[in-house]
XYZ file of C-alpha atoms in Angstrom:
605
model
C 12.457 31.554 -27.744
C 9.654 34.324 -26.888
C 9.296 35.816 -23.534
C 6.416 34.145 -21.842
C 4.603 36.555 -20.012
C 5.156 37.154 -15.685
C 2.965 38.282 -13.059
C 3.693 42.289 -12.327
C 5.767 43.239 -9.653
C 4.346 43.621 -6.555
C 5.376 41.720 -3.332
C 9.217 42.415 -3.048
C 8.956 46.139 -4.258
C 12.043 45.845 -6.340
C 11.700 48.494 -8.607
C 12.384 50.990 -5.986
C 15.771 49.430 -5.039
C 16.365 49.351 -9.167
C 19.857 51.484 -9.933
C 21.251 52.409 -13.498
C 24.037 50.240 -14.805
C 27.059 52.628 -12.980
C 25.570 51.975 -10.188
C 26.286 48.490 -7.829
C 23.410 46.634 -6.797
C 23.172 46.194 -3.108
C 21.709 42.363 -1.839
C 18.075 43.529 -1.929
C 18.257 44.068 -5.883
C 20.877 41.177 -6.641
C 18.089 38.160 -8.071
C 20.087 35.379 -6.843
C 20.055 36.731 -3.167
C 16.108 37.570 -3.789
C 15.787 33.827 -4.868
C 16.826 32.325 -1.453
C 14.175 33.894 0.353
C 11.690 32.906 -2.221
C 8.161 30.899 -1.294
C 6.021 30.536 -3.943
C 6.251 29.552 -8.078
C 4.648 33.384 -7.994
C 7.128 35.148 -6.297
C 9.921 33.184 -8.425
C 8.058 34.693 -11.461
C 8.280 37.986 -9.755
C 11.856 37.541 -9.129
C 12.599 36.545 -13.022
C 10.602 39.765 -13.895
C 13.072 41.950 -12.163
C 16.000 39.482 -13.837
C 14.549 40.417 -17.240
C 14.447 44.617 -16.470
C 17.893 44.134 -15.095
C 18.957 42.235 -18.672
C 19.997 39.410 -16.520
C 17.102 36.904 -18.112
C 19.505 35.110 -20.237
C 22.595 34.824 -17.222
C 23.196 31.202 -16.939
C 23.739 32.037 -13.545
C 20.297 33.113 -12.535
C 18.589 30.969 -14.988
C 20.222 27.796 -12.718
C 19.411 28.857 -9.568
C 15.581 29.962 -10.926
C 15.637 25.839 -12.256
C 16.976 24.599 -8.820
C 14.001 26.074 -6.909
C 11.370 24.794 -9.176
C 13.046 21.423 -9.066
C 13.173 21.301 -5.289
C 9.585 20.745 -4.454
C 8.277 19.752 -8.321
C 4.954 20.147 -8.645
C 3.337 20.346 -12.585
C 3.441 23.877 -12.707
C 6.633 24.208 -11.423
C 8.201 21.673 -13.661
C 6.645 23.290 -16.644
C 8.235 26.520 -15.390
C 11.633 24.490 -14.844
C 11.265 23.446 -18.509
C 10.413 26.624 -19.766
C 13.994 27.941 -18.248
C 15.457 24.910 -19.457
C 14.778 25.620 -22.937
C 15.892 29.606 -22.922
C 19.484 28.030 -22.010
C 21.816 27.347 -25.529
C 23.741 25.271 -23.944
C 22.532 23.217 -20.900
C 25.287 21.486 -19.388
C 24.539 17.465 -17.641
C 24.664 19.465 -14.126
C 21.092 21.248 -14.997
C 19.661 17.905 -16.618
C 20.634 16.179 -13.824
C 18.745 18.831 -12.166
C 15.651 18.365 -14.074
C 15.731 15.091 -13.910
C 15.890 15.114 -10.323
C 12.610 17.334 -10.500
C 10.655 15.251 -12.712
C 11.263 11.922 -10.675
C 9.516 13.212 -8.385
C 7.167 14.676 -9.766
C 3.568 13.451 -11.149
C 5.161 13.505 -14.567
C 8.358 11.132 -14.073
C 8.167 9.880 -17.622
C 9.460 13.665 -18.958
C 12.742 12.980 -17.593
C 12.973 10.312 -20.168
C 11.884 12.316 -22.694
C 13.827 15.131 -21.689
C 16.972 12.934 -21.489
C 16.910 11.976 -25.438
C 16.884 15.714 -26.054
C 20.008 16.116 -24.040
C 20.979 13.113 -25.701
C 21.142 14.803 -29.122
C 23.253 17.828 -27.624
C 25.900 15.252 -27.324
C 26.107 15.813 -23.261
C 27.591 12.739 -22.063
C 25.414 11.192 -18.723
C 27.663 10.947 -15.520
C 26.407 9.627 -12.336
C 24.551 11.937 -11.112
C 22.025 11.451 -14.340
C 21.246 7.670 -13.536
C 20.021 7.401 -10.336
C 17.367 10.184 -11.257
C 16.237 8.474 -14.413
C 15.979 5.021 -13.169
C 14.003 6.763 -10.251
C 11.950 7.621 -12.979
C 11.252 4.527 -14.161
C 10.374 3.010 -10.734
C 7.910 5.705 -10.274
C 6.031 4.203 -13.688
C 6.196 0.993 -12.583
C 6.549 -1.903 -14.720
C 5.328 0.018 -18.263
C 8.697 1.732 -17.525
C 11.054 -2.157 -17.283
C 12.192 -1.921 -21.554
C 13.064 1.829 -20.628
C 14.986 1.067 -17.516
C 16.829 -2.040 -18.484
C 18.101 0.516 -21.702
C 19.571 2.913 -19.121
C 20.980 -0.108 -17.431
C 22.912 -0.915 -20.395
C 24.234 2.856 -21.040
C 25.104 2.408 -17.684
C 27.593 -0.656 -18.030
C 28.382 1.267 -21.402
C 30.202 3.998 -19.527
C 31.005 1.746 -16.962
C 28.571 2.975 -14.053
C 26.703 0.094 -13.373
C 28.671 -0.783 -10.382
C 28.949 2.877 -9.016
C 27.833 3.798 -5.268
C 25.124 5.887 -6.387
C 24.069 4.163 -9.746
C 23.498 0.370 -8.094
C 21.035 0.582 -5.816
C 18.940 2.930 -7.468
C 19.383 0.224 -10.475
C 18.252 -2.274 -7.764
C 15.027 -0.058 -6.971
C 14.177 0.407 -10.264
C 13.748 -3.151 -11.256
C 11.742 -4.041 -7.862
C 9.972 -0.712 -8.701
C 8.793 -2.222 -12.296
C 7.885 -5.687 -10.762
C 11.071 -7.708 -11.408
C 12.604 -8.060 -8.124
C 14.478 -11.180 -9.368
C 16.660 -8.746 -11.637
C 16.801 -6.404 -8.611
C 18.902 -9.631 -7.038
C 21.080 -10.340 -9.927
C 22.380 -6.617 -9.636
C 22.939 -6.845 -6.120
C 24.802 -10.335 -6.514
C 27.459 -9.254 -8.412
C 28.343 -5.737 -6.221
C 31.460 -7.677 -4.021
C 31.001 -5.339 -1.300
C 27.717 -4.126 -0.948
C 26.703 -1.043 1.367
C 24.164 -0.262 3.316
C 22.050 1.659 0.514
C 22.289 -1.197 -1.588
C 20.889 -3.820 1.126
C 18.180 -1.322 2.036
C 16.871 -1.163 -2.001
C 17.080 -4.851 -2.177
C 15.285 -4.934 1.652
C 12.649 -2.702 0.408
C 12.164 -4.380 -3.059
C 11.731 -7.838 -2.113
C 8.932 -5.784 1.017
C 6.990 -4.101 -1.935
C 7.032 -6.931 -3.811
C 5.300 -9.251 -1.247
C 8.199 -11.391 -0.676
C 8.188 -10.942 2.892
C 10.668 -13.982 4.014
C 13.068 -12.793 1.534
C 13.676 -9.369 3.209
C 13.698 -10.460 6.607
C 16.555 -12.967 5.067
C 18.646 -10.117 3.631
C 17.971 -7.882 6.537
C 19.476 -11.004 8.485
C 22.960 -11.287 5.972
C 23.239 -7.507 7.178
C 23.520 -8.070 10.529
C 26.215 -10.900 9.793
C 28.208 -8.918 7.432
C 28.381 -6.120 10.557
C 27.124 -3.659 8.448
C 25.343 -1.037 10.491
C 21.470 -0.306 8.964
C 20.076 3.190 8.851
C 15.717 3.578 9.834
C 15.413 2.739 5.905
C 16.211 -0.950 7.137
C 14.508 -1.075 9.804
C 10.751 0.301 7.912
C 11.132 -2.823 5.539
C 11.975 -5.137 7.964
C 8.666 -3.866 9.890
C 6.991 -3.817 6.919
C 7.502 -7.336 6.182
C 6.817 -8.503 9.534
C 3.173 -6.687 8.985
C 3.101 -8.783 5.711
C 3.579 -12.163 7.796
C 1.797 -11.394 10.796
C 4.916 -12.470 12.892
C 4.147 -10.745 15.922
C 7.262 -12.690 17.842
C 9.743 -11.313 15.060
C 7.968 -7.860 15.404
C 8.669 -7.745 18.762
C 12.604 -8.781 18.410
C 12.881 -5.980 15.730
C 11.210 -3.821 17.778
C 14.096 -4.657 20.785
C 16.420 -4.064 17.945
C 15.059 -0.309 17.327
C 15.180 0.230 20.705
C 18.641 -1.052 21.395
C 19.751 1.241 18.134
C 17.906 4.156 19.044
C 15.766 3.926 15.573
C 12.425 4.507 18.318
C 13.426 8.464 17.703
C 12.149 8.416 14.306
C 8.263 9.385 14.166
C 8.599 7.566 10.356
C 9.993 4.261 12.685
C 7.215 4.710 15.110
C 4.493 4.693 12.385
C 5.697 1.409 11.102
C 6.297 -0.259 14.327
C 2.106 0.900 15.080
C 1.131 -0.360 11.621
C 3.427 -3.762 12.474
C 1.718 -4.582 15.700
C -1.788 -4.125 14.102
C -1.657 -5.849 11.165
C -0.160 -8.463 13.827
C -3.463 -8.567 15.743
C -1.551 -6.564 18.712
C -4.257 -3.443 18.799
C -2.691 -3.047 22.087
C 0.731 -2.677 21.177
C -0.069 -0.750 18.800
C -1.623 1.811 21.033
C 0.904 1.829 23.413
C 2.929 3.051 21.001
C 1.198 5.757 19.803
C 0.698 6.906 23.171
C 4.592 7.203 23.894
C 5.357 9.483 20.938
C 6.799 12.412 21.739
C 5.757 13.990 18.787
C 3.001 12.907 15.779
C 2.399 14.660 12.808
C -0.593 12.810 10.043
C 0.623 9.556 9.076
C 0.966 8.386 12.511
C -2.549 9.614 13.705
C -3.542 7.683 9.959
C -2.034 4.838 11.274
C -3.881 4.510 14.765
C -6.941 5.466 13.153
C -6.577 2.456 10.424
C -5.716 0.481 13.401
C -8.762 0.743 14.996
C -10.673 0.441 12.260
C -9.404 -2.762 11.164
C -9.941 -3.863 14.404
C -13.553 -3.776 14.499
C -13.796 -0.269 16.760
C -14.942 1.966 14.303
C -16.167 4.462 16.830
C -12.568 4.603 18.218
C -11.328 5.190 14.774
C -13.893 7.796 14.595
C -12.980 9.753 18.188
C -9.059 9.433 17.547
C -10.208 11.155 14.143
C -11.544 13.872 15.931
C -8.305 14.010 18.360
C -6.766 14.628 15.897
C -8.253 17.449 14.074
C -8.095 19.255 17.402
C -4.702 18.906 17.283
C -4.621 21.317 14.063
C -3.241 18.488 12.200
C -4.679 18.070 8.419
C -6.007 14.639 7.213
C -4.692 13.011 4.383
C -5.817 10.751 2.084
C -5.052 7.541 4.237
C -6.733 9.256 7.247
C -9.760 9.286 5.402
C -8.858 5.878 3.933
C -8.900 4.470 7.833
C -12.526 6.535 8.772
C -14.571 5.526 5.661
C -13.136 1.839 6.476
C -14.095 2.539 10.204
C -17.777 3.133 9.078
C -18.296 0.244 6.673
C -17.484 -2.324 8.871
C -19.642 -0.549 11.966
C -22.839 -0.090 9.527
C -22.426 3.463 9.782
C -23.636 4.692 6.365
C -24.511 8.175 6.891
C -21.522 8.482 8.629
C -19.524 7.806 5.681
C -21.235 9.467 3.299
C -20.479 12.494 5.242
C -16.215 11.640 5.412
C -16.393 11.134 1.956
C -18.354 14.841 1.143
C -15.690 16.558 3.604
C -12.764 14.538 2.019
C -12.904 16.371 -1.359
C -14.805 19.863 -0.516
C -13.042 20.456 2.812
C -9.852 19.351 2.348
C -9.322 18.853 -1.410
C -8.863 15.587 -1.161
C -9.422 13.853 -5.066
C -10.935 10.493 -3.919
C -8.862 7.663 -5.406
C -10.164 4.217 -6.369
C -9.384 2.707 -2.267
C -11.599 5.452 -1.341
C -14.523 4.845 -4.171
C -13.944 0.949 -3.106
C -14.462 1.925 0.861
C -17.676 3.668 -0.133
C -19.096 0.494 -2.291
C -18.172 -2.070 0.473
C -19.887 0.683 2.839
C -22.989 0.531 0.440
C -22.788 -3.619 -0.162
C -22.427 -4.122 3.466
C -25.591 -2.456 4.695
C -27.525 -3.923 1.993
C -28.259 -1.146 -0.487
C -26.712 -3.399 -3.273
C -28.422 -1.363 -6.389
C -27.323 2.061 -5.109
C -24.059 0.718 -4.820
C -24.560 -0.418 -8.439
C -25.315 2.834 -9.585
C -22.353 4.215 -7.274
C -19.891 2.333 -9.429
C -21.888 2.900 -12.206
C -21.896 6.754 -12.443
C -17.983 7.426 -11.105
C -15.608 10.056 -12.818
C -13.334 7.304 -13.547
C -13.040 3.829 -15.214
C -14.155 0.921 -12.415
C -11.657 -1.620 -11.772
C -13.162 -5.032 -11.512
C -12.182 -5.035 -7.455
C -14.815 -2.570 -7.349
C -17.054 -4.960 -9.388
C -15.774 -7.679 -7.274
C -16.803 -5.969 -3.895
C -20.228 -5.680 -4.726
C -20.245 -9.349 -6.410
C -19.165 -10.426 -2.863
C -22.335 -8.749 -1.057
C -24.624 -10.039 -3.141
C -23.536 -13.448 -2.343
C -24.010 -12.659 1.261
C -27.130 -11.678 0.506
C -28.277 -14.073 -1.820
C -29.201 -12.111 -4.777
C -28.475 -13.907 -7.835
C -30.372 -11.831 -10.358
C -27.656 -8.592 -9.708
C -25.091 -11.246 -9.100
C -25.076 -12.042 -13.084
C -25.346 -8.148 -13.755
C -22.308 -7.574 -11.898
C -20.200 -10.631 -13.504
C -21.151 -9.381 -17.127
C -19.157 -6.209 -15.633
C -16.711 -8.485 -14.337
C -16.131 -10.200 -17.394
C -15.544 -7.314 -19.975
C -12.632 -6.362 -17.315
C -11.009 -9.794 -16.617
C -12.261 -13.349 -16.502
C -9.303 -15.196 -15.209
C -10.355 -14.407 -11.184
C -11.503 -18.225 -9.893
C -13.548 -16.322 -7.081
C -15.900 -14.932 -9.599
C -17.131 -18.307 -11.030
C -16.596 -19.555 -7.530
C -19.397 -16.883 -6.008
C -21.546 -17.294 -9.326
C -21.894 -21.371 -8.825
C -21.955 -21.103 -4.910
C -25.392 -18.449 -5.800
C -26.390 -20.693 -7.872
C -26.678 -23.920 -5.755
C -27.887 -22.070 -2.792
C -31.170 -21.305 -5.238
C -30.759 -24.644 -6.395
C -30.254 -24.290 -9.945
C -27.987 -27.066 -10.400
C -27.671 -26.626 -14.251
C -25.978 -23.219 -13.988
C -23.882 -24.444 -11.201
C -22.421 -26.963 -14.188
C -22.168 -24.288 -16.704
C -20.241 -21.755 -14.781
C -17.841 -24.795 -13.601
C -17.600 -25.927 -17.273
C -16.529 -22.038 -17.849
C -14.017 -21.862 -15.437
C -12.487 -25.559 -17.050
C -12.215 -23.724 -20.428
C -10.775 -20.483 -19.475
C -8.349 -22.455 -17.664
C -9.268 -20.611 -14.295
C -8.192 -21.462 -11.179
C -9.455 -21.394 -7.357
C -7.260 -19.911 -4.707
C -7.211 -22.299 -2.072
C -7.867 -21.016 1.378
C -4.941 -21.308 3.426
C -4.346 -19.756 7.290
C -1.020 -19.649 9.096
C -0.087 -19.452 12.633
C 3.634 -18.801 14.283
C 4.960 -20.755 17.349
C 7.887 -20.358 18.566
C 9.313 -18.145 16.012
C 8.042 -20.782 12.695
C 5.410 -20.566 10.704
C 2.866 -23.012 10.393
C 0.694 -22.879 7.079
C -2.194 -24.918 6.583
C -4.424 -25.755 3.365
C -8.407 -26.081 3.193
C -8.443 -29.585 2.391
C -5.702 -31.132 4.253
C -6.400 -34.398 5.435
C -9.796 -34.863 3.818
C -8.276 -37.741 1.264
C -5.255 -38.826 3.514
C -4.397 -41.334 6.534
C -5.295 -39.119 9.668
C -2.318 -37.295 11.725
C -2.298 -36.276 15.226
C -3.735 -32.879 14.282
C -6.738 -34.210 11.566
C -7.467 -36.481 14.965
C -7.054 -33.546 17.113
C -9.581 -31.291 15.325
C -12.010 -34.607 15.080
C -12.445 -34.381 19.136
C -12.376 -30.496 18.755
C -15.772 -30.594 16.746
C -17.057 -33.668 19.068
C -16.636 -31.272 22.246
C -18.246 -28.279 19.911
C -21.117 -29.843 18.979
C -21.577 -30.407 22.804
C -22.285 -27.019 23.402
C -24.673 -26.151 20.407
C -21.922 -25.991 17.570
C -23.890 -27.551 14.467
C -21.923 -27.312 11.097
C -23.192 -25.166 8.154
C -23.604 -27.446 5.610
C -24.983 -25.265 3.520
C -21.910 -23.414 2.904
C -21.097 -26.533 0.369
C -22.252 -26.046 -2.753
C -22.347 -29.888 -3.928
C -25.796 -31.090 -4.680
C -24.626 -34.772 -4.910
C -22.510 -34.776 -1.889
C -23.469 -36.487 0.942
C -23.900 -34.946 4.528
C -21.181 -36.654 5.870
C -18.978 -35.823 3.436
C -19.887 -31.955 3.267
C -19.156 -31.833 6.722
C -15.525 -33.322 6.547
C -15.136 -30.708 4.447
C -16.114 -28.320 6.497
C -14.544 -29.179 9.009
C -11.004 -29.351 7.458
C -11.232 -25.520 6.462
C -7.964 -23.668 6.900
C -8.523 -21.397 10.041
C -9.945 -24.628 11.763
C -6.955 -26.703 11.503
C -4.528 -23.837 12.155
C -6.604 -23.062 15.378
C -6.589 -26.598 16.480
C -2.685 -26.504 16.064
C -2.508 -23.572 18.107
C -4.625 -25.426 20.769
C -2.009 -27.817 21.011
C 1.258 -26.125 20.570
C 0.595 -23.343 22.362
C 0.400 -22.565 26.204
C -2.836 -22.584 28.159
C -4.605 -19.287 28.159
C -2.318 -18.164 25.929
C -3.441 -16.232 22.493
C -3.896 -17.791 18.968
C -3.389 -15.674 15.971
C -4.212 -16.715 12.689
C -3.604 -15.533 9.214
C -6.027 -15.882 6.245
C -5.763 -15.377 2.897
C -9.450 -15.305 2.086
C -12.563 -13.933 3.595
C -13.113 -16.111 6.951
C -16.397 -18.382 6.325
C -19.183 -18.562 8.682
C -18.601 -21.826 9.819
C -15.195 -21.340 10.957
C -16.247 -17.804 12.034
C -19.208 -19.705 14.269
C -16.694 -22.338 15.283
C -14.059 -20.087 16.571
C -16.664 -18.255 19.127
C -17.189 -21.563 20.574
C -13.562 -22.126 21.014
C -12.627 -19.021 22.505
C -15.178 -19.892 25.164
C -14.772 -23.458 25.773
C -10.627 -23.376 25.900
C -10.876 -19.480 27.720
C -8.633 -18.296 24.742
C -8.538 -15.359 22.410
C -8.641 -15.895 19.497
C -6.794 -13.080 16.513
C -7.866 -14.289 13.124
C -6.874 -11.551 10.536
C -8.745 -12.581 6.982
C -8.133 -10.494 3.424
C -10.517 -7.818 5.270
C -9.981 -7.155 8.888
C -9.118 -8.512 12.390
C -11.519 -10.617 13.937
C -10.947 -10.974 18.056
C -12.851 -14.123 19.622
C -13.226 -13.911 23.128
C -15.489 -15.115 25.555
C -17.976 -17.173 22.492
C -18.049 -12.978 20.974
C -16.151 -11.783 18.350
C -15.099 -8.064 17.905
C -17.432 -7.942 14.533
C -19.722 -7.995 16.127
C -21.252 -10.849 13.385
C -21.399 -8.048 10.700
C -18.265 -8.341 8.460
């Protein structure tokens, strides 16, 4: 292969330490020595210059140990370079693929360590393993496009009989939950007869990324009884799927359990346990927290700002921002994730025009499709629906139909119909199997009453076979989870709690509580019957069960699925100031704290 060109000599001066061959070279002109005290991809180039006037270019030797630092902290260039060196070698043995590999998983280019593997395939290098945990790494990176791929190593791996080895098993666990299939994740772990801690923590973590929450927390559980002592891995996905819940009562025993353990000395443990208690509804937890670290780098200071911004203080979010840049600490791209959140649910516009300018030309930030989504809903929000049309509109990259669906959503709340269709055509071409499209279309629709199209976009959703999510809220007491369904005990014999939450809107109505009927979209309905409906809404009958399961004064937390309504949003106001009780309902979007007949939104959300 031709010499590819290097950068000239320069920083480590080496051609005046350079001796004839009858000479010895000292440390300061031996490469491998220079290599250790290397910094940059540039000085490594500098370095291999001197190996090439010293005739050492082709030493497998130096060649290696140039690979290993390229590999260490891949970036592309320096996996190129890595390849490049690769390729100069005759005879690569599975020790330097298993080196590249390494590299490229993690890398921004995972998929070449597949490719690179058939190569090495066809030298007749046999994999050992070392090579598998790096290529099914790989394959978790790509996510599910990478499953065929990864369930093909898994078979050379029972081929040379590897599948059950300490290092090749969990990573085969991880790479299944990494490509979606968490259920094959289990099988592997099933049949390992004593599993280790590594293994538990990939099949922790995969059943955490996957959204299976109660699974986790179950195998984090069989840990504990099997005596098997867990490492701060465990204890981020058991935090993790605590956030997922909103089981603050379980977040609190883990958090005794990191304690007892000494896991608290971990900033990555600390982060968790602030993102835990906030996606909880415990903002104050979560601060506390923060304010005991001994030391925070960026992902903690990320997580307080998020915190706050989810919680309805955007100016906090804003100030601990600023806190933090004093500190000589550099944003990242959740930072700025948290701020441009922070501004469009306070209504701050310019604001957040200005985080997402600084983002990318201060800080080189490349804004990725959250961010572009933060800036729509900052745009929908504040009513400047067409420029956030033509925000979506004229982006560098393809829109995703959440984008679409962001704007869709604001112009339902603000009742414009005629961009409403505009946006579902874009909708559409993307994916029509979302129920909440046709669901916002045909709720539009009757609001302007145009019954006709109300029966033509419920016609299309019959045909296409689409399906509405049905709203459902869940509160914990005492350690259980309650869920509850919009609906429930509209068409049944009335229980304790459907009587319950009958007084409850009695005593509301008392004090000024009238129902929104006009949040059902059924012309022929009657008002009777639109109210029952309303009134058996999700949050409503998961507050009222709070109400009476729960001690006076104490708080009620709440977990949505969906976007809380106004009605129940209106409702829950008067609750928290009739009963003296706050109130922490957490919807799809943010945390909503009712106290004292005020909620933290301050109505805008």
């Amino acid at each position: 292969m031709a010499s590819t060109p290097f950068p000239p000599i320069s920083q480590f001066s080496l051609s005046n330490h350079y001796t004839n061959s009858n000479t010895q070279r000292n440390d300061t002109t031996n490469p491998l020595s220079l290599i250790s005290k290397c910094n940059s991809l540039r000085e490594l180039k500098q370095i291999q210059s001197f190996a090439i006037k010293t005739h050492l270019q082709n030493d497998h030797t130096v060649l290696t140990k140039l690979i290993n630092f390229c590999t260490q902290n891949p970036t592309t260039s320096s996996m190129e370079h890595a390849h490049l060196l690769f390729d100069r070698i005759p005879e690569p043995d599975i020790v330097l693929f298993n080196t590249m590999a390494r590299g490229y998983s993690r890398s921004k280019t995972p998929i070449h360590a597949i490719f690179l593997f058939v190569e090495v395939l066809n030298y007749g290098l046999l994999p050992d393993d070392y090579t598998f945990p790096s290529l099914l790494k790989a394959c978790a990176s790509m996510g599910a496009k990478a499953l065929q791929e990864g369930k093909q190593l898994h078979c050379f791996a029972i081929k040379l009989g590897l599948n059950y080895n300490v290092y090749v098993c969990p990573t085969l666990i991880n790479m299944y939950a990494g490509c979606n299939d968490v259920d094959a994740a289990k099988l592997v772990f099933d049949k390992i007869l004593d599993p280790c801690v590594v293994s538990y923590n990939a099949i922790i973590t995969g059943y955490a990324r996957s959204s299976r929450p109660n699974e986790a927390l179950s195998m984090f559980r069989e840990l504990q009884e099997r005596h098997i002592k867990p490492t701060d891995v465990t204890m981020l996905s058991a935090l993790s799927s605590c956030s997922l819940l909103g089981s603050l009562d379980l977040g609190k025993w883990i958090h005794e359990y990191i304690k007892k353990y000494g896991f608290d000395k971990y900033v990555k443990v600390n982060t968790a346990l602030i993102d835990m208690y906030a996606k909880c509804g415990s903002l104050d937890y979560a601060i506390s927290i923060f304010d005991n670290m001994s030391g925070r780098d960026t992902q903690a200071w990320s997580a307080m700002i998020v915190a706050y911004a989810t919680h309805g203080q955007g100016h906090k979010a804003i100030s601990m921002f600023e806190e933090m840049i004093k500190e000589r600490l550099s944003p990242d791209e959740i930072t700025f994730l948290g701020l441009l959140y922070a501004c469009s649910h306070t209504g701050l516009v310019d604001e957040g025009y200005s985080y997402f300018y600084i983002m990318r030309e201060k800080y080189g930030i490349v804004p990725g499709i959250k961010h572009y989504g933060c800036m729509v809903d900052l745009l929908s929000r504040a009513g400047r629906l067409n420029e956030a049309y033509r925000f979506i509109d004229e982006l560098p990259i393809k829109p995703t139909p959440i984008l679409w669906r962001t704007l869709l959503s604001a112009c339902s709340s603000h009742g414009n119909l005629e961009l409403a269709k505009q946006v579902s055509e874009r909708i559409f071409e993307l994916d029509d199997s979302h129920g909440g499209d046709y669901v916002i279309l045909s709720n539009l629709c009757a609001r302007a009453g145009r019954w006709e199209d109300v029966d033509f976009f419920r016609k299309l959703m019959r045909d296409r076979g689409v399906v509405k999510i049905p709203g459902c809220s869940s509160i914990e007491v005492n350690n259980v989870v309650h869920e509850f369904f919009s609906g429930d005990g509209v068409n049944s014999i009335s229980s304790d709690l459907h009587k319950a939450l009958d007084e409850l809107v009695k005593e509301l109505k008392m004090v000024g509580y009238k129902p929104d009927i006009s949040l059902v979209h059924h012309g022929d309905m009657e008002y009777e019957k639109k109210e029952i409906t309303l009134r058996y809404h999700s949050e409503k009958l998961a507050i009222t069960f709070g109400l009476l399961n729960t001690p006076p004064g104490s708080t009620i937390r709440v977990v949505k699925n969906l976007r809380v309504c106004g009605d129940c949003h209106s409702a829950a106001k008067l609750i928290s100031l009739i009963f003296d009780r706050e109130i922490v309902l957490r919807d799809v979007q943010r945390f909503h704290h009712f106290k004292d007949g005020k909620c933290s939104c301050g109505d805008f959300w």
